[in-house]
Amino acid sequence: MRISYNWLKQFIKLDWNSEETAALLTDLGLEVEGVDTFESLKGGLKGVVVGHVLTCVQHPNADRLRITTVDLGDGNPPVQIVCGAPNVAAGQKVPVATIGTKLFDKEGNAFEIKKGKIRGEESHGMICAEDELGLGESHDGIMILDEDVKPGTPAAELFEIETDEVFEIGLTPNRADAMSHFGVARDLKAGLYNNEKNVELITPSVSNFRVDKRTLKIDVAVENEKMAPRYCGVTISGINVKPSPSWLQNRLKAIGLTPKNNVVDVTNYVLHELGQPLHAFDANKIKGNKVIVKTVEAGTKFRTLDDVERTLDAEDLMICNAEEPMCIAGVFGGKESGVSESTQAIFLESAYFNPVSIRKTAKRHGLNTDASFRFERGIDPNITEYALKRAALLIQEVAGGEITSEITDIYPKKVDDFQVFVSFEKVRKVIGEEIPKEIIKKILVALDIKINNVTESGLGLIIPSYRVDVQREIDVIEEILRVYGYNNIQFSQKLNATVSNSSRTEEFKIQNIISDQLCALGFNEMMANSLTTPDYVKLSEKIKEDFNVLMLNPLSNDLSAMRQSMLFSGLEAVSFNINRKRNDLKFYEFGKTYHKLPSGYDEIKHLTLLVTGNRNNESWKQPTDKSDFFLFKGYIMSILSRIGLDTKVSTLPFENDVFQEGIALAIGKETIVEFGTVKKSILKYFDIKQEVLYADFAWSKLQKYISNKIKFTDIPKFPAVRRDLALLLNDNVTFEQVFKLAKQTEKALLKEINLFDVYEGKNLPNGKKSYAISFIIQDDNKTLKDKDIEKIMTKLQTNFEKELGASLR
């Protein structure tokens, strides 16, 4: 929010410099993030003064040049200036750019006036034309000023060039009371009062407001009093719409607004002066001479001032005439009813609208205007009529016209002030220091908070309705503290602290263990936003649109639904990194998904892994291999092994349309993890051109299978024996079948089974393949003998031949 220092001084007479004022505002909670200089004319005509031409003679070496002597009114002898203007003459008063002055061209480029020689004659400055000063377009000759202007008068004073300092205030959303110059001045007054500087807050007078005629009455009806608790209006006729005077334009330009015309500029001026948004309607365009404040049918089309046709919602509050909508209340005006150069009479509106209603409408239509910014945070409902009178008087001042109706003020239920009791003990406890009671009272009075009653224990207070952020005892204490000054609170040089031994849940401990393990494997943890776009439901049939948990007041359309799957937010992160040339990625995330089910809302915790790119960095010592499915499965099994579930899982067939290929691991009939390669069509949606492996652990389900008991076993004292078999099998036989059959054959002594070679090709019968499998056999109680080993291997071979049709190669 931009605040003009010159404008601020209209409300509060202050002789401080901008740095001191900025420091006090920051201490009061209105943090000044920067101070900019505003000049109504670039350069501010610094160094340009009024000169008196004493003599003017022909230049001896140039027909079109003249040599002048000019009195600059500085007490020094006249200076010689060579001038090429055809209209320069002795006796004139002219603007002179003195040595060192910087002037600016139309493109904003500066050039400095220097002492020099022109055709052999010295020149100590420049007599200027209006375009050289930026005061106009003419270059026919120099500017000739009034004869009674005193030499030496700064041109900035003569042409009313305004220089201002503008505070950029980082206004927090709760400070609706400070969204205007008057509001900032009111806060500044309280801060000065606490610093023993008792200054008066000057309120613009509206005592001159009067009804000139009663010739143009616009009937007003408010059909939705909940959305529009107060609505005021008045008509002004006989106005002349034209550009605003320079003082008004300069005020608006200083805070970054572009002047439009005198009527619109006044409404913007009062908005930033008092914090009350207003709107002016062309009275001749109000059909039926009636204004109706109501909602309209959903789907109604309406064209706003920016020439965009918008589709209205049934909850959008509209300002209508007898036939059609004219304005989105508190948000944006309509194209057809606005003020134009041909406007001769206006209906001026000043209202208080429901903040929640305005915020919903503004977000629904993607609009953020100065008016909606204030309405949705809560303005002062008791300033509505005063601001209307202030604007009406200013319009009369800059556009002429007469007040041609009584003020219509529909205010059926007054917005009451808040009542709060503040305990002195609570103030001491929260602030940590005893603030004298008289100082507390003085601060509250300076903040326009009325003291209703005083007791030994505390104060009964009445909070003005415009302080929508002060409704509780703790809010009042915060107000006392910020005005008293955080820097004035004393604190001890000794800092006492205790280490809290809060109990951590087992789930958190396990999550931490797995995080450490994944980091050791080269993974990076990611944390994606739980809010996402509802459009992702189109990427998978497993995700139902009806299950979307939608936001009532979304920040944007892309953040309007809670995620049903963690895959898409993960792929957003993958795409983001790949686009920045980080192609080798390993991500993991602990997060939640959300579903709106017929039985109620569901929230499920997951652990997801995403791997893409190469498994190792490029090196001259070894080839670069892509991360593949089997490496990825190894990561998954290592997680299950770490929590003691690797021996309990089995493989299940499953259908999930986000995978090109994949498998599921289950305990019993309950699936605990699904993983595989992501479907190419989904990767294409995210502009990912490389394979991505994805795993989704049902972390909520896993918790019940994890045992807290740790079993320790001795390292076997007796040696293990390895035997290998080369089996010729049908090509439809899987290693999993071999593995399960071997385990069923010898449960006690067979410790490990490993497939170390697969061969398919020539020298083998059609439909056959060769598996080379190693078997580790070990007895924990004794050393195995050859006959024991042979017995086990014979049994394995027999079962392979019988059950799988295998034969030895």
XYZ file of C-alpha atoms in Angstrom, residues 85-770:
686
model
C 15.172 31.428 -29.891
C 13.709 33.962 -32.345
C 11.476 35.581 -29.706
C 14.095 36.400 -27.046
C 14.315 40.113 -26.225
C 15.535 42.470 -23.550
C 13.193 43.105 -20.647
C 11.636 39.635 -20.652
C 11.210 37.342 -17.650
C 12.221 33.838 -18.732
C 12.951 30.385 -17.236
C 16.710 29.743 -17.065
C 18.389 26.369 -16.506
C 21.526 27.252 -14.547
C 24.895 25.495 -14.708
C 24.598 21.939 -13.315
C 20.854 21.645 -13.921
C 19.629 18.321 -15.297
C 16.813 18.407 -17.831
C 15.032 15.374 -19.270
C 13.897 14.596 -22.805
C 10.639 12.830 -23.736
C 12.258 9.413 -23.291
C 13.364 10.332 -19.752
C 17.050 10.665 -20.628
C 18.902 13.327 -18.663
C 21.257 15.947 -20.044
C 23.211 18.388 -17.885
C 23.599 22.113 -18.530
C 27.292 22.969 -18.599
C 29.353 26.111 -19.094
C 30.515 26.240 -22.704
C 31.274 28.281 -25.797
C 28.873 28.604 -28.714
C 30.511 29.955 -31.888
C 33.273 31.490 -29.759
C 31.052 33.180 -27.164
C 30.691 31.928 -23.574
C 27.272 30.715 -22.405
C 26.452 30.208 -18.706
C 23.105 28.436 -18.828
C 20.106 27.969 -21.080
C 16.942 30.002 -21.588
C 14.288 27.306 -22.018
C 11.294 26.576 -24.188
C 8.314 24.763 -22.627
C 9.135 21.394 -24.242
C 12.701 21.563 -22.891
C 11.266 21.838 -19.381
C 8.637 19.157 -19.969
C 5.809 21.655 -19.482
C 4.362 21.335 -22.982
C 5.020 20.422 -26.598
C 5.839 23.822 -28.097
C 9.353 24.586 -29.378
C 8.538 27.732 -31.331
C 10.508 29.841 -28.905
C 11.404 30.389 -25.270
C 8.752 30.689 -22.560
C 7.986 34.280 -21.695
C 6.756 34.715 -18.118
C 4.649 37.421 -16.484
C 6.483 40.690 -15.956
C 5.696 40.806 -12.239
C 7.522 37.537 -11.486
C 10.568 38.178 -9.338
C 13.976 37.074 -10.754
C 15.470 34.146 -8.832
C 12.078 32.554 -8.132
C 12.434 28.756 -8.454
C 10.499 27.522 -11.475
C 9.156 24.630 -9.347
C 7.215 27.181 -7.260
C 6.052 29.126 -10.254
C 4.668 26.075 -12.099
C 3.474 24.303 -8.911
C 5.733 21.293 -9.404
C 5.043 18.897 -6.569
C 7.693 16.763 -4.924
C 6.508 14.101 -2.543
C 7.813 11.165 -0.541
C 5.780 7.977 -0.749
C 5.821 5.234 1.884
C 5.448 1.642 0.692
C 3.673 -0.013 3.623
C 3.481 -3.786 3.935
C -0.033 -3.821 5.336
C -1.048 -7.017 7.126
C -4.552 -8.368 6.299
C -5.911 -7.683 9.781
C -5.290 -3.922 9.635
C -8.391 -2.933 7.696
C -8.515 0.305 9.696
C -5.244 1.508 8.131
C -6.185 1.052 4.459
C -6.305 4.815 3.853
C -4.330 7.986 4.477
C -6.760 8.965 7.221
C -6.372 5.551 8.870
C -2.568 5.791 8.808
C -2.749 9.342 10.190
C -5.028 8.111 12.983
C -2.474 5.428 13.926
C 0.379 7.908 13.651
C -1.426 10.293 16.009
C -1.650 7.535 18.641
C 2.064 6.816 18.288
C 2.969 10.509 18.591
C 0.669 10.898 21.592
C 2.519 8.102 23.377
C 5.786 9.920 22.540
C 4.561 13.054 24.322
C 3.644 14.801 21.051
C 0.014 15.832 21.240
C -1.068 16.616 17.691
C -4.520 17.227 16.285
C -6.097 14.886 13.747
C -7.641 17.098 11.057
C -10.829 15.678 9.568
C -12.024 17.078 6.213
C -15.096 19.217 6.775
C -18.424 18.463 5.049
C -20.339 21.290 6.696
C -20.876 22.958 3.314
C -22.882 20.041 1.987
C -26.406 21.045 1.122
C -29.131 20.076 -1.327
C -29.353 22.709 -4.070
C -32.420 21.332 -5.842
C -34.648 18.277 -5.663
C -34.990 17.708 -9.378
C -33.405 14.260 -9.856
C -34.568 11.569 -7.466
C -33.305 8.000 -7.907
C -35.329 5.460 -5.925
C -33.221 2.883 -4.042
C -34.309 -0.572 -2.891
C -32.083 -3.051 -1.029
C -33.469 -6.565 -1.428
C -30.570 -8.339 0.309
C -29.883 -6.487 3.553
C -27.545 -9.215 4.817
C -25.152 -8.658 1.906
C -25.661 -4.868 1.930
C -26.202 -3.735 5.543
C -25.890 -0.056 4.583
C -26.411 1.730 1.274
C -26.258 5.478 0.601
C -26.710 7.495 -2.572
C -27.183 11.002 -3.887
C -27.543 12.638 -7.317
C -25.419 15.462 -8.725
C -26.543 17.234 -11.898
C -24.987 19.746 -14.294
C -21.458 18.415 -14.016
C -18.746 18.886 -16.618
C -16.629 15.738 -17.049
C -13.063 16.729 -17.944
C -9.481 16.094 -16.817
C -8.862 16.688 -13.118
C -6.900 19.685 -11.814
C -3.174 19.139 -11.302
C -3.373 18.848 -7.495
C -5.817 15.938 -7.760
C -3.854 14.242 -10.520
C -0.630 14.593 -8.530
C -2.172 12.984 -5.456
C -3.268 9.950 -7.495
C -0.050 9.703 -9.507
C 2.007 9.748 -6.311
C 0.367 6.514 -5.117
C 0.580 4.842 -8.529
C -2.896 5.560 -9.941
C -3.577 6.854 -13.441
C -6.039 9.767 -13.524
C -9.183 9.129 -15.652
C -11.503 12.124 -15.367
C -12.507 14.489 -12.601
C -15.486 12.424 -11.368
C -13.772 9.033 -11.323
C -10.631 10.625 -9.872
C -12.637 12.016 -6.942
C -14.076 8.576 -6.121
C -10.538 7.136 -6.175
C -9.268 10.064 -4.122
C -11.851 9.562 -1.361
C -11.242 5.799 -1.396
C -7.542 6.323 -0.639
C -8.220 9.288 1.624
C -10.866 7.778 3.921
C -10.875 4.077 2.982
C -14.480 4.188 1.724
C -15.004 2.865 -1.825
C -17.522 4.799 -3.923
C -18.983 4.388 -7.382
C -20.485 6.949 -9.767
C -23.224 5.895 -12.212
C -24.306 7.947 -15.201
C -27.788 8.935 -14.018
C -29.180 8.975 -17.557
C -28.272 5.287 -17.938
C -30.185 4.177 -14.821
C -33.284 2.733 -16.445
C -36.514 3.399 -14.602
C -34.722 5.897 -12.314
C -34.361 3.092 -9.817
C -31.378 1.384 -8.141
C -31.966 -2.119 -6.797
C -29.355 -3.933 -4.701
C -29.938 -7.644 -5.174
C -28.630 -10.945 -6.507
C -29.563 -12.062 -10.009
C -30.173 -15.388 -11.682
C -27.123 -17.654 -12.069
C -25.733 -17.610 -15.594
C -26.660 -13.986 -16.261
C -24.112 -12.349 -18.582
C -22.573 -9.031 -17.539
C -19.889 -6.903 -19.241
C -17.558 -5.095 -16.840
C -15.501 -1.920 -17.326
C -12.557 -3.924 -18.700
C -14.829 -5.024 -21.594
C -14.903 -8.648 -20.381
C -18.203 -10.532 -20.412
C -18.614 -12.384 -17.130
C -21.071 -15.085 -16.102
C -22.698 -14.183 -12.801
C -23.316 -16.523 -9.891
C -26.521 -16.628 -7.879
C -24.543 -15.352 -4.850
C -23.029 -12.319 -6.613
C -24.505 -9.110 -5.203
C -25.334 -6.708 -8.024
C -26.329 -3.050 -8.287
C -29.161 -3.087 -10.827
C -31.517 -0.620 -12.444
C -35.160 -1.434 -13.165
C -34.183 -3.730 -16.057
C -30.594 -5.008 -15.798
C -27.408 -5.186 -13.679
C -25.116 -2.126 -13.707
C -22.284 -3.065 -11.348
C -20.822 -5.996 -9.397
C -21.335 -4.586 -5.921
C -18.108 -3.647 -4.190
C -15.950 -5.219 -6.894
C -16.171 -3.793 -10.404
C -18.358 -1.419 -12.380
C -20.241 -2.148 -15.581
C -19.213 -0.899 -18.999
C -22.639 0.459 -19.912
C -23.362 2.542 -16.802
C -20.014 4.223 -16.164
C -19.151 7.915 -16.316
C -18.062 9.227 -19.733
C -17.247 12.607 -21.269
C -20.925 13.047 -22.193
C -22.180 12.453 -18.639
C -24.071 15.418 -17.194
C -25.626 13.895 -14.082
C -24.507 11.089 -11.776
C -25.838 8.893 -9.015
C -23.068 8.638 -6.420
C -23.023 5.451 -4.345
C -21.417 4.872 -0.935
C -22.118 1.556 0.795
C -21.046 -1.035 3.318
C -21.145 -4.562 1.888
C -20.714 -7.892 3.656
C -16.945 -8.712 3.590
C -17.435 -12.474 3.061
C -19.822 -11.926 0.156
C -17.439 -9.500 -1.576
C -14.443 -11.780 -1.112
C -16.266 -14.770 -2.597
C -17.423 -12.738 -5.603
C -13.976 -11.232 -6.211
C -12.291 -14.643 -6.071
C -14.996 -16.251 -8.185
C -14.372 -13.786 -11.012
C -10.618 -13.459 -10.494
C -10.892 -9.740 -9.732
C -8.793 -7.791 -7.248
C -9.700 -4.109 -7.219
C -8.967 -1.327 -4.731
C -12.641 -1.452 -3.723
C -12.819 -5.222 -3.193
C -9.485 -5.138 -1.335
C -11.096 -2.902 1.281
C -14.627 -4.274 1.349
C -13.491 -7.872 1.862
C -11.352 -6.894 4.867
C -14.063 -4.801 6.484
C -14.451 -1.021 6.251
C -16.024 1.402 8.720
C -19.843 1.152 8.335
C -20.301 4.460 10.157
C -18.273 6.521 7.682
C -20.506 5.754 4.692
C -22.603 8.934 4.653
C -19.673 11.179 5.631
C -17.554 9.849 2.730
C -20.494 10.402 0.350
C -20.753 14.053 1.380
C -16.980 14.499 1.112
C -16.955 13.079 -2.431
C -19.999 15.129 -3.483
C -18.348 18.373 -2.367
C -15.119 17.502 -4.170
C -17.028 16.689 -7.373
C -18.744 20.070 -7.164
C -15.328 21.679 -6.692
C -13.664 20.054 -9.735
C -16.639 19.328 -12.038
C -19.268 21.882 -11.026
C -22.880 20.830 -10.733
C -25.560 20.884 -8.057
C -26.782 18.388 -5.456
C -30.194 17.456 -6.829
C -31.570 14.979 -4.277
C -31.630 14.201 -0.615
C -29.180 11.551 0.550
C -30.766 8.102 0.543
C -29.420 6.159 3.542
C -30.747 2.627 3.996
C -29.306 1.341 7.289
C -31.951 -0.880 8.931
C -29.728 -2.482 11.558
C -26.844 -0.432 12.935
C -23.512 -2.228 13.213
C -22.734 -2.034 16.926
C -19.374 -1.326 18.493
C -17.646 -4.197 20.316
C -17.475 -4.431 24.083
C -14.419 -5.965 25.751
C -13.162 -6.175 29.338
C -9.391 -6.001 29.794
C -7.733 -7.214 32.968
C -4.661 -5.291 34.191
C -3.194 -8.580 35.410
C -3.642 -10.155 31.966
C -1.903 -7.144 30.388
C 1.058 -7.572 32.747
C 1.178 -11.320 32.178
C 1.111 -11.151 28.378
C 3.457 -8.188 27.949
C 5.808 -9.332 30.706
C 6.098 -5.885 32.238
C 3.987 -3.662 34.461
C 2.733 -0.737 32.341
C 1.265 2.059 34.483
C -2.515 2.130 34.360
C -2.580 5.782 33.322
C -0.387 5.054 30.298
C -2.697 2.179 29.313
C -5.688 4.510 29.501
C -3.867 7.186 27.502
C -2.975 4.707 24.749
C -6.556 3.422 24.522
C -7.971 6.940 24.257
C -5.435 7.752 21.521
C -6.688 4.687 19.618
C -10.328 5.918 19.787
C -11.177 3.078 22.173
C -13.674 4.364 24.703
C -13.284 3.496 28.373
C -16.781 2.616 29.548
C -15.940 1.770 33.142
C -12.871 1.446 35.363
C -12.366 -1.052 38.204
C -9.408 -2.098 40.302
C -8.976 -5.213 38.191
C -9.423 -3.791 34.712
C -11.234 -1.700 32.117
C -14.567 -2.068 30.358
C -14.005 -0.882 26.802
C -16.058 -0.011 23.724
C -14.159 -0.767 20.513
C -15.153 1.268 17.423
C -16.777 -0.832 14.725
C -14.056 -0.047 12.173
C -11.537 -2.021 14.273
C -12.707 -5.405 13.018
C -9.408 -6.943 14.191
C -9.927 -5.941 17.846
C -12.715 -8.032 19.348
C -11.024 -9.959 22.172
C -9.062 -9.076 25.286
C -5.824 -10.345 23.724
C -6.403 -8.075 20.694
C -6.635 -5.023 22.962
C -3.419 -6.055 24.728
C -1.701 -6.290 21.344
C -2.882 -2.744 20.548
C -1.528 -1.463 23.872
C 1.823 -3.144 23.271
C 2.360 -1.955 19.705
C 1.633 1.685 20.628
C 3.618 1.492 23.871
C 6.488 0.145 21.784
C 8.034 -3.301 21.635
C 11.430 -1.641 22.028
C 10.365 -0.163 25.370
C 9.864 -3.578 26.965
C 12.825 -4.426 29.192
C 14.223 -7.938 29.188
C 16.761 -9.751 31.313
C 20.329 -10.371 30.146
C 19.864 -13.958 31.292
C 17.931 -16.307 29.042
C 16.281 -19.303 30.710
C 15.353 -22.278 28.584
C 14.311 -25.859 29.104
C 14.552 -28.781 26.751
C 11.196 -30.384 26.239
C 11.154 -34.189 26.206
C 7.917 -34.611 24.343
C 6.971 -38.185 23.642
C 7.216 -39.122 19.981
C 4.843 -41.597 18.507
C 6.066 -44.907 17.182
C 4.857 -43.880 13.752
C 7.100 -40.846 13.825
C 10.072 -42.925 14.911
C 9.538 -45.413 12.085
C 9.049 -42.606 9.596
C 12.333 -41.090 10.747
C 14.137 -44.421 10.383
C 12.849 -44.887 6.824
C 13.738 -41.288 5.951
C 17.298 -41.853 7.129
C 17.514 -45.037 5.095
C 16.192 -43.411 1.916
C 18.563 -40.469 2.307
C 21.429 -42.940 2.642
C 20.269 -44.502 -0.662
C 20.537 -41.106 -2.366
C 16.899 -39.988 -2.145
C 15.800 -36.414 -1.477
C 12.671 -35.703 0.516
C 10.036 -33.566 -1.182
C 6.974 -31.883 0.260
C 4.265 -31.097 -2.262
C 1.194 -28.939 -1.736
C -1.881 -30.937 -0.761
C -3.905 -28.495 -2.857
C -3.917 -29.212 -6.562
C -6.000 -28.864 -9.692
C -9.210 -30.903 -9.984
C -8.317 -31.546 -13.648
C -5.978 -34.398 -12.665
C -8.989 -36.681 -12.322
C -8.930 -36.915 -16.125
C -5.579 -38.744 -16.045
C -6.834 -41.870 -14.260
C -10.120 -43.740 -14.131
C -9.263 -44.790 -10.569
C -9.657 -41.167 -9.469
C -13.300 -40.113 -9.346
C -14.393 -36.517 -9.838
C -17.163 -37.023 -7.272
C -14.494 -37.810 -4.659
C -12.774 -34.420 -5.044
C -12.595 -32.338 -1.863
C -13.071 -28.823 -3.259
C -12.113 -25.536 -1.624
C -14.920 -23.075 -0.975
C -12.568 -20.114 -1.436
C -9.593 -21.277 -3.539
C -6.508 -19.141 -4.097
C -6.631 -20.124 -7.770
C -8.181 -22.748 -10.051
C -4.928 -24.714 -9.931
C -5.186 -24.946 -6.139
C -8.882 -25.597 -5.720
C -8.994 -29.311 -4.755
C -7.294 -31.600 -2.242
C -5.203 -34.242 -3.967
C -6.595 -37.748 -4.417
C -3.247 -39.114 -5.571
C 0.321 -38.193 -4.666
C 1.605 -39.183 -8.116
C 0.706 -35.978 -9.961
C 2.208 -33.543 -7.454
C 5.324 -35.742 -7.537
C 5.456 -35.586 -11.335
C 5.171 -31.793 -11.121
C 8.379 -31.814 -9.063
C 10.064 -34.214 -11.502
C 9.097 -32.036 -14.472
C 10.266 -28.893 -12.684
C 13.708 -30.399 -12.068
C 14.092 -31.922 -15.539
C 13.318 -28.536 -17.075
C 16.284 -27.208 -15.103
C 18.633 -29.918 -16.411
C 18.434 -32.140 -13.330
C 17.591 -35.426 -15.019
C 18.763 -37.997 -12.441
C 16.271 -37.865 -9.599
C 15.292 -39.842 -6.523
C 12.425 -38.380 -4.504
C 10.408 -39.615 -1.554
C 7.473 -38.017 0.218
C 5.387 -38.737 3.293
C 1.994 -37.169 2.682
C -1.745 -37.584 2.620
C -4.521 -37.962 0.092
C -8.087 -36.804 0.599
C -11.391 -38.167 -0.630
C -15.006 -37.149 -0.251
C -16.799 -40.491 0.066
C -20.515 -41.172 0.525
C -19.726 -42.155 4.111
C -17.766 -38.948 4.798
C -14.351 -37.448 4.259
C -11.347 -39.787 4.134
C -7.708 -38.894 4.822
C -5.016 -41.509 4.081
C -1.277 -41.323 4.690
C 1.191 -42.545 2.062
C 4.887 -42.942 1.404
C 5.743 -42.471 -2.266
C 8.992 -42.946 -4.185
C 9.880 -41.476 -7.586
C 13.018 -42.484 -9.490
C 14.101 -41.413 -12.968
C 17.300 -41.030 -14.969
C 20.658 -42.724 -14.380
C 21.460 -44.788 -11.300
C 24.980 -43.303 -11.031
C 26.953 -40.342 -12.282
C 28.905 -40.421 -15.505
C 32.386 -41.862 -15.052
C 35.234 -43.070 -17.257
C 35.596 -46.161 -15.067
C 32.145 -47.621 -15.596
C 29.268 -47.303 -18.039
C 26.221 -45.227 -17.087
C 23.166 -47.420 -16.426
C 19.571 -46.288 -16.321
C 17.569 -46.780 -13.153
C 15.387 -49.809 -13.896
C 12.533 -51.754 -12.420
C 14.712 -54.260 -10.564
C 16.831 -51.555 -8.923
C 13.615 -49.825 -7.915
C 12.197 -53.052 -6.490
C 15.380 -53.368 -4.461
C 14.735 -49.975 -2.856
C 11.189 -51.051 -1.989
C 12.270 -54.375 -0.517
C 14.969 -52.646 1.547
C 12.271 -50.485 3.147
C 10.116 -53.514 3.918
C 13.176 -55.356 5.228
C 14.041 -52.463 7.555
C 10.610 -52.646 9.202
C 10.612 -56.453 9.253
C 7.965 -57.096 6.610
C 10.019 -58.382 3.661
C 9.356 -62.041 4.496
C 5.628 -61.484 5.002
C 4.760 -59.977 1.630
C 3.522 -61.769 -1.460
C 2.999 -60.628 -5.035
C -0.532 -59.968 -6.234
C -1.867 -59.160 -9.691
C -3.426 -55.710 -9.761
C -4.897 -53.142 -12.115
C -3.880 -49.513 -11.877
C -4.109 -47.401 -15.003
C -1.337 -45.000 -13.970
C 1.273 -47.752 -14.574
C 2.644 -48.987 -17.879
C 3.891 -52.064 -16.027
C 3.797 -52.777 -12.338
C 3.145 -55.176 -9.506
C 1.610 -55.029 -6.046
C 2.919 -56.441 -2.776
C 0.439 -57.562 -0.160
C 0.242 -59.034 3.307
C -2.520 -61.581 3.158
C -5.131 -60.042 0.898
C -4.322 -56.439 1.814
C -2.195 -54.494 -0.672
C 0.486 -52.439 1.051
C 2.493 -51.150 -1.912
C 2.002 -50.706 -5.660
C 4.907 -49.843 -7.925
C 5.987 -49.788 -11.523
C 6.737 -47.559 -14.497
C 4.404 -44.601 -15.025
C 2.277 -44.665 -18.177
C 3.746 -42.667 -21.058
C 0.527 -40.742 -21.694
C 0.653 -39.365 -18.144
C 4.340 -38.466 -18.495
C 3.522 -36.648 -21.734
C 0.921 -34.546 -19.891
C 3.745 -33.282 -17.644
C 6.157 -32.915 -20.576
C 8.440 -35.679 -19.231
C 10.267 -37.605 -21.951
C 12.131 -40.152 -19.805
C 10.969 -43.211 -17.877
C 9.727 -42.584 -14.333
C 9.368 -45.300 -11.677
C 6.762 -44.738 -8.994
C 5.869 -46.559 -5.778
C 2.951 -45.890 -3.457
C 3.106 -47.375 0.062
C -0.182 -47.471 1.958
C 1.554 -46.124 5.060
C -1.610 -46.076 7.156
C -2.107 -49.815 6.497
C 1.539 -50.684 7.104
C 1.452 -49.423 10.681
C -0.574 -52.328 12.030
C 1.872 -54.914 10.636
C 5.030 -53.343 12.053
C 6.186 -54.985 15.263
C 8.020 -53.018 17.908
C 9.829 -56.125 19.095
C 13.365 -56.668 17.824
C 14.634 -60.247 17.682
C 18.330 -61.000 17.942
C 19.914 -64.244 16.734
C 23.456 -65.501 17.017
C 25.672 -65.644 13.970
C 25.756 -69.327 12.907
C 28.885 -71.196 14.023
C 28.700 -73.767 11.259
C 29.565 -73.177 7.602
C 27.105 -72.702 4.779
C 27.301 -74.682 1.560
C 26.487 -73.448 -1.945
C 25.188 -75.675 -4.732
C 24.194 -74.560 -8.249
C 21.676 -75.964 -10.681
C 21.321 -75.122 -14.386
C 17.674 -75.792 -15.169
C 16.071 -76.007 -18.613
C 12.512 -74.683 -18.224
C 9.524 -73.713 -20.313
C 9.661 -69.993 -21.065
C 6.361 -69.381 -19.224
C 7.819 -70.540 -15.890
C 8.796 -67.630 -13.604
C 11.552 -67.454 -11.048
C 8.893 -66.831 -8.423
C 7.494 -70.330 -9.066
C 10.969 -71.832 -8.723
C 11.546 -69.861 -5.521
C 8.275 -70.908 -3.881
C 8.702 -74.574 -4.818
C 12.249 -74.651 -3.421
C 11.065 -73.119 -0.140
C 8.263 -75.666 0.151
C 10.708 -78.499 -0.532
C 13.223 -77.508 2.146
C 12.013 -75.055 4.746
C 14.559 -75.574 7.496
C 18.003 -75.649 5.881
C 17.571 -73.734 2.622
C 18.625 -70.183 3.540
C 19.009 -68.372 0.221
C 17.931 -68.835 -3.402
C 19.404 -66.625 -6.102
C 18.941 -66.456 -9.873
C 22.358 -65.469 -11.246
C 21.975 -66.191 -14.976
C 19.197 -66.377 -17.566
C 19.784 -67.593 -21.111
C 17.408 -67.655 -24.048
C 18.624 -68.194 -27.596
C 20.281 -70.610 -29.964
C 21.263 -74.109 -28.910
C 18.082 -74.299 -26.835
C 14.828 -75.953 -27.951
C 11.978 -73.653 -28.966
C 9.912 -72.379 -26.024
C 12.723 -73.089 -23.549
C 15.022 -70.989 -21.383
C 17.864 -71.683 -19.006
